[in-house]
Structure formats: C-alpha cells, structure tokens
Tab-separated table of N, CA and C in Angstrom:
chain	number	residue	atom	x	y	z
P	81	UNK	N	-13.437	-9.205	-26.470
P	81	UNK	CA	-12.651	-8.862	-25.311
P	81	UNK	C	-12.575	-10.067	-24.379
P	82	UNK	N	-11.222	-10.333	-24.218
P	82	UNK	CA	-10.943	-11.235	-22.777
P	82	UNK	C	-11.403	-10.921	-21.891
P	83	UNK	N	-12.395	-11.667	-20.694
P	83	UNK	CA	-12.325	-11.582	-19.327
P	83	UNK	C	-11.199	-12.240	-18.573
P	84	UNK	N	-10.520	-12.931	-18.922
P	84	UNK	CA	-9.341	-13.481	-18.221
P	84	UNK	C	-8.061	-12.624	-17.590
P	85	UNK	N	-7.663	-12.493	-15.985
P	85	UNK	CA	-6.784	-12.293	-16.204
P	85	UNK	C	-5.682	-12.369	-16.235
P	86	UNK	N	-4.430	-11.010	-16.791
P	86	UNK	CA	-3.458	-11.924	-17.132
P	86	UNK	C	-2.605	-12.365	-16.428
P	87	UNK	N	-2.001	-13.030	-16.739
P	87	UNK	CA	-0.731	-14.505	-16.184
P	87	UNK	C	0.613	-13.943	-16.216
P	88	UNK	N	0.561	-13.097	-15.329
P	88	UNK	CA	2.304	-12.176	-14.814
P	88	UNK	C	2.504	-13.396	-13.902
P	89	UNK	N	3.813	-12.878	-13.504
P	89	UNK	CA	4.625	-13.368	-12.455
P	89	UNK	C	3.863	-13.345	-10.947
P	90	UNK	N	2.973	-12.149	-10.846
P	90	UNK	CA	2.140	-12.128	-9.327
P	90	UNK	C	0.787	-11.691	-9.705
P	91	UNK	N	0.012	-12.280	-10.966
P	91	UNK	CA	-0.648	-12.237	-10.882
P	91	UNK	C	-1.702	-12.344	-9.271
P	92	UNK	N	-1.286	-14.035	-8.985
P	92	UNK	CA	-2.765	-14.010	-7.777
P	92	UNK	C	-2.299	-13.848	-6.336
P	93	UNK	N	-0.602	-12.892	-6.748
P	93	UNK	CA	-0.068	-12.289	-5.285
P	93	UNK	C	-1.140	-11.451	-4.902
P	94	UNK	N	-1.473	-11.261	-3.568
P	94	UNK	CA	-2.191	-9.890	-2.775
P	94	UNK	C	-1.073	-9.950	-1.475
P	95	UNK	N	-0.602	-8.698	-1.201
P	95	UNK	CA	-0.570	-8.692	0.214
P	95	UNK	C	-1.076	-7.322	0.854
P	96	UNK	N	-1.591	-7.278	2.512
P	96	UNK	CA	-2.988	-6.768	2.724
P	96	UNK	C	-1.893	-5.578	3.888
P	97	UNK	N	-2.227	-4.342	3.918
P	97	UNK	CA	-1.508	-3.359	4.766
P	97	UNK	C	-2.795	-2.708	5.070
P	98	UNK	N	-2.327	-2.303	6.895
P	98	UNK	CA	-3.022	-1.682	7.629
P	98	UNK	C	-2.431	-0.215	7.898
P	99	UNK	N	-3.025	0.557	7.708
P	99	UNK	CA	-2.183	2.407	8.427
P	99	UNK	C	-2.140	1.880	9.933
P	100	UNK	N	-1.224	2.572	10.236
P	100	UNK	CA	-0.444	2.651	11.790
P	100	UNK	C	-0.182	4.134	12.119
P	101	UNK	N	0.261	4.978	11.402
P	101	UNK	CA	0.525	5.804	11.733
P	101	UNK	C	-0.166	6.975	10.828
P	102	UNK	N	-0.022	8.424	11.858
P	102	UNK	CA	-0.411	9.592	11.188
P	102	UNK	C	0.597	10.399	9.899
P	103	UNK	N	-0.356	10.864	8.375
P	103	UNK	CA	0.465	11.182	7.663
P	103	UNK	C	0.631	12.698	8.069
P	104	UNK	N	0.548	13.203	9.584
P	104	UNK	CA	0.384	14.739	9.726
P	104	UNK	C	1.756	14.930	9.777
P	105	UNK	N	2.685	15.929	9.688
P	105	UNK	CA	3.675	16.660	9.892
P	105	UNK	C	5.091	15.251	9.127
P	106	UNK	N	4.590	14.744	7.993
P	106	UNK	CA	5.254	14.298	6.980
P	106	UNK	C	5.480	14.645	5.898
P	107	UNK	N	6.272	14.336	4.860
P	107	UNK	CA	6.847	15.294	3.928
P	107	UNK	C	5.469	14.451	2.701
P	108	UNK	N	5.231	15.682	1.891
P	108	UNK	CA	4.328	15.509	1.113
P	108	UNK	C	4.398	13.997	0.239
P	109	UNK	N	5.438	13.451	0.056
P	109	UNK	CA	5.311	12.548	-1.114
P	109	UNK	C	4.924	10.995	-0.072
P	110	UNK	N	5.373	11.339	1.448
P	110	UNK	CA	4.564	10.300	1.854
P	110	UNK	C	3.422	10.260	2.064
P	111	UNK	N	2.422	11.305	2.115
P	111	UNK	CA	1.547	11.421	2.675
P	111	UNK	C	0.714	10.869	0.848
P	112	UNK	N	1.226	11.153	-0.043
P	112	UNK	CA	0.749	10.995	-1.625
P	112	UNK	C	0.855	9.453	-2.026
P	113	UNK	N	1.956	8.507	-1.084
P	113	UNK	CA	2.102	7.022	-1.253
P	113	UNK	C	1.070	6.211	-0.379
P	114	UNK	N	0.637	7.463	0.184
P	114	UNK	CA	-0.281	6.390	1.539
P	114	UNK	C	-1.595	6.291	0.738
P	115	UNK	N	-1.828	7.404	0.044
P	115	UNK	CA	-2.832	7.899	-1.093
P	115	UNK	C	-3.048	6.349	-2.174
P	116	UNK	N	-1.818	6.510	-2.683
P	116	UNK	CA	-1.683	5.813	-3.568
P	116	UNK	C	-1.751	4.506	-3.362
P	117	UNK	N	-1.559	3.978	-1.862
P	117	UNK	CA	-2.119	2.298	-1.997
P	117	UNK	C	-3.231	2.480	-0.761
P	118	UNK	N	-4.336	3.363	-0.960
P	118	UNK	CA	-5.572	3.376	-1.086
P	118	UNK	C	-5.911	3.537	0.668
P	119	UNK	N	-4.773	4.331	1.050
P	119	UNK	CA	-4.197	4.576	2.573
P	119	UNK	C	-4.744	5.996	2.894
P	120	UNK	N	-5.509	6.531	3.634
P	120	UNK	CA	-5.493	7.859	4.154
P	120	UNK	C	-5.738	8.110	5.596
P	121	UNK	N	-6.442	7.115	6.220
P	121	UNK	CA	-6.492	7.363	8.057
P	121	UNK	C	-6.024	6.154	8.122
P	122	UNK	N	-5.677	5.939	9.548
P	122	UNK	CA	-5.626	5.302	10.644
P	122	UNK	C	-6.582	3.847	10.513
P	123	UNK	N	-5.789	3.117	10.730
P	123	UNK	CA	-7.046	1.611	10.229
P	123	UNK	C	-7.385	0.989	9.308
P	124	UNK	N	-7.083	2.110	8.447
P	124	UNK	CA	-7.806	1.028	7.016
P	124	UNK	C	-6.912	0.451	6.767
P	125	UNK	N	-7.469	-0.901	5.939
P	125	UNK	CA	-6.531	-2.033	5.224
P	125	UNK	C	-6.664	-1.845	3.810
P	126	UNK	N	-5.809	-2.465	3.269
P	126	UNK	CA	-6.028	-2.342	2.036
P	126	UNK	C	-5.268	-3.103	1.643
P	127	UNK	N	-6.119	-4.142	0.522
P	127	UNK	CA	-5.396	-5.361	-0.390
P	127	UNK	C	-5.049	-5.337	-1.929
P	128	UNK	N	-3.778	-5.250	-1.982
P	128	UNK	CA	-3.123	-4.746	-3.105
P	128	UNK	C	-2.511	-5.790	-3.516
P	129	UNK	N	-2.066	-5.973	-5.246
P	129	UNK	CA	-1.359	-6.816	-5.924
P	129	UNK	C	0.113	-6.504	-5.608
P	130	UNK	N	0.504	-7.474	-5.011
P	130	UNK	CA	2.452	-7.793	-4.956
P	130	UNK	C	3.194	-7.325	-5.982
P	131	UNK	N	3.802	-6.265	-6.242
P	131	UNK	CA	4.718	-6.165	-7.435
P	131	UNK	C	5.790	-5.419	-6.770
P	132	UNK	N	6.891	-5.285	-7.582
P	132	UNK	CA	8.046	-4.636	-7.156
P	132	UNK	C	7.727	-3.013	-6.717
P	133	UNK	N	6.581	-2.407	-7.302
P	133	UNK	CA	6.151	-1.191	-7.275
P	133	UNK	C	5.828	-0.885	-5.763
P	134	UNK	N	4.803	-2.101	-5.924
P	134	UNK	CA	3.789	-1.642	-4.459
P	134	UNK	C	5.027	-2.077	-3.156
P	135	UNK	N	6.115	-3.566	-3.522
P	135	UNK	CA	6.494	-3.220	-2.179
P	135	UNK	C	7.652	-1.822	-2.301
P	136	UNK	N	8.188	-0.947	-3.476
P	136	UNK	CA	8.661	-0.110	-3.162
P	136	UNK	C	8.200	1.155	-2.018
P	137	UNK	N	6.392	1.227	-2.999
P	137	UNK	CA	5.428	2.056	-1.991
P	137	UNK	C	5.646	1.566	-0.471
P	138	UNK	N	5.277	0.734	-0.406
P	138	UNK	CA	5.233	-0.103	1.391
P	138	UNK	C	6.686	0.511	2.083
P	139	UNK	N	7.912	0.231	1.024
P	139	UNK	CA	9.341	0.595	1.741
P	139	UNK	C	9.504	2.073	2.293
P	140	UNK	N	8.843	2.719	1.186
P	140	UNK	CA	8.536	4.392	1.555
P	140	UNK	C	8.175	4.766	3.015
P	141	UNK	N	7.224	3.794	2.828
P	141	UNK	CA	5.780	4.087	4.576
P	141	UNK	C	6.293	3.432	4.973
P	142	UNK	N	7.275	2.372	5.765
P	142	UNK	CA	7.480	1.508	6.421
P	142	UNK	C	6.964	1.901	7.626
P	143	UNK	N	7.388	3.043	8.491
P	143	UNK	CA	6.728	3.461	9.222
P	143	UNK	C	5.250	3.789	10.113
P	144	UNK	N	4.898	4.085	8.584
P	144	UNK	CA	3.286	4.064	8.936
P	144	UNK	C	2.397	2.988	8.890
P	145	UNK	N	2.560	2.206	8.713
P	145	UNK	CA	2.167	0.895	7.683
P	145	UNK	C	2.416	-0.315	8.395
P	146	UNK	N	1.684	-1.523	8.468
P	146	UNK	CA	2.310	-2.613	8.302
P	146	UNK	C	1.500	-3.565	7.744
P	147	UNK	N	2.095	-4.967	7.830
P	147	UNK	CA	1.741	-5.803	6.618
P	147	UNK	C	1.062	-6.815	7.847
P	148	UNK	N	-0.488	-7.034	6.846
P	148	UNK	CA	-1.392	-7.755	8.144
P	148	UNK	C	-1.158	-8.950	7.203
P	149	UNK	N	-1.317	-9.532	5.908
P	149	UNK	CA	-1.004	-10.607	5.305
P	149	UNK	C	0.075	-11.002	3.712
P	150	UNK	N	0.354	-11.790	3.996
P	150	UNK	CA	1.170	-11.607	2.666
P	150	UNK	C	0.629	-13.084	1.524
C-alpha cells in the first residue's frame, strides 16, 4: 500500500470556513451541508480540500458561512 498522496488537480488546495450563522428555521438540506463540511454551531472552522464539490457546498451556505482562508 501507498502512503503517498494522490496528485489531483487540488490536491494541496485547503480552504478554511468559519459558521456565521444559525442553521435554525432553515430548510433541511442546508442545515445537512453545514453537516457535511464538518459545520454545526456557530464558530467552528473547518479546513477542507478545494474541489468543485466543496465550493458548490460553500455556494449553498453562502450565507451562513464564510471563508477565513483560501
């Protein structure tokens, strides 16, 4: 088994999002994207790999969310 990893296009992209806002009285699938990039209160950051996916996720929350580094 390889320890290496692999050599995509963003591989050694990260960019780092903070919650801003409450997922209360939002429609379920945002409150499930905030989930999904490792988002559930107020404050936390969280450093995720750059892909077309995650900034779709981010486009979802724009709202709640913002981007502390890229």
């Amino acid at each position: 088994m390889s320890t290496e990893k692999p050599s995509g296009k963003n591989s050694g992209k990260t960019v780092k999002v903070r919650q801003t806002g409450s997922p209360m009285r939002r429609h379920f699938n945002q409150r499930q994207t905030l989930v999904g990039l490792k988002l559930n209160k107020i404050g936390r950051v969280a450093e995720l790999v750059d892909t077309p996916q995650t900034r779709g996720m981010i486009a979802k929350v724009a709202h709640l969310i913002e981007v502390v580094e890229k």
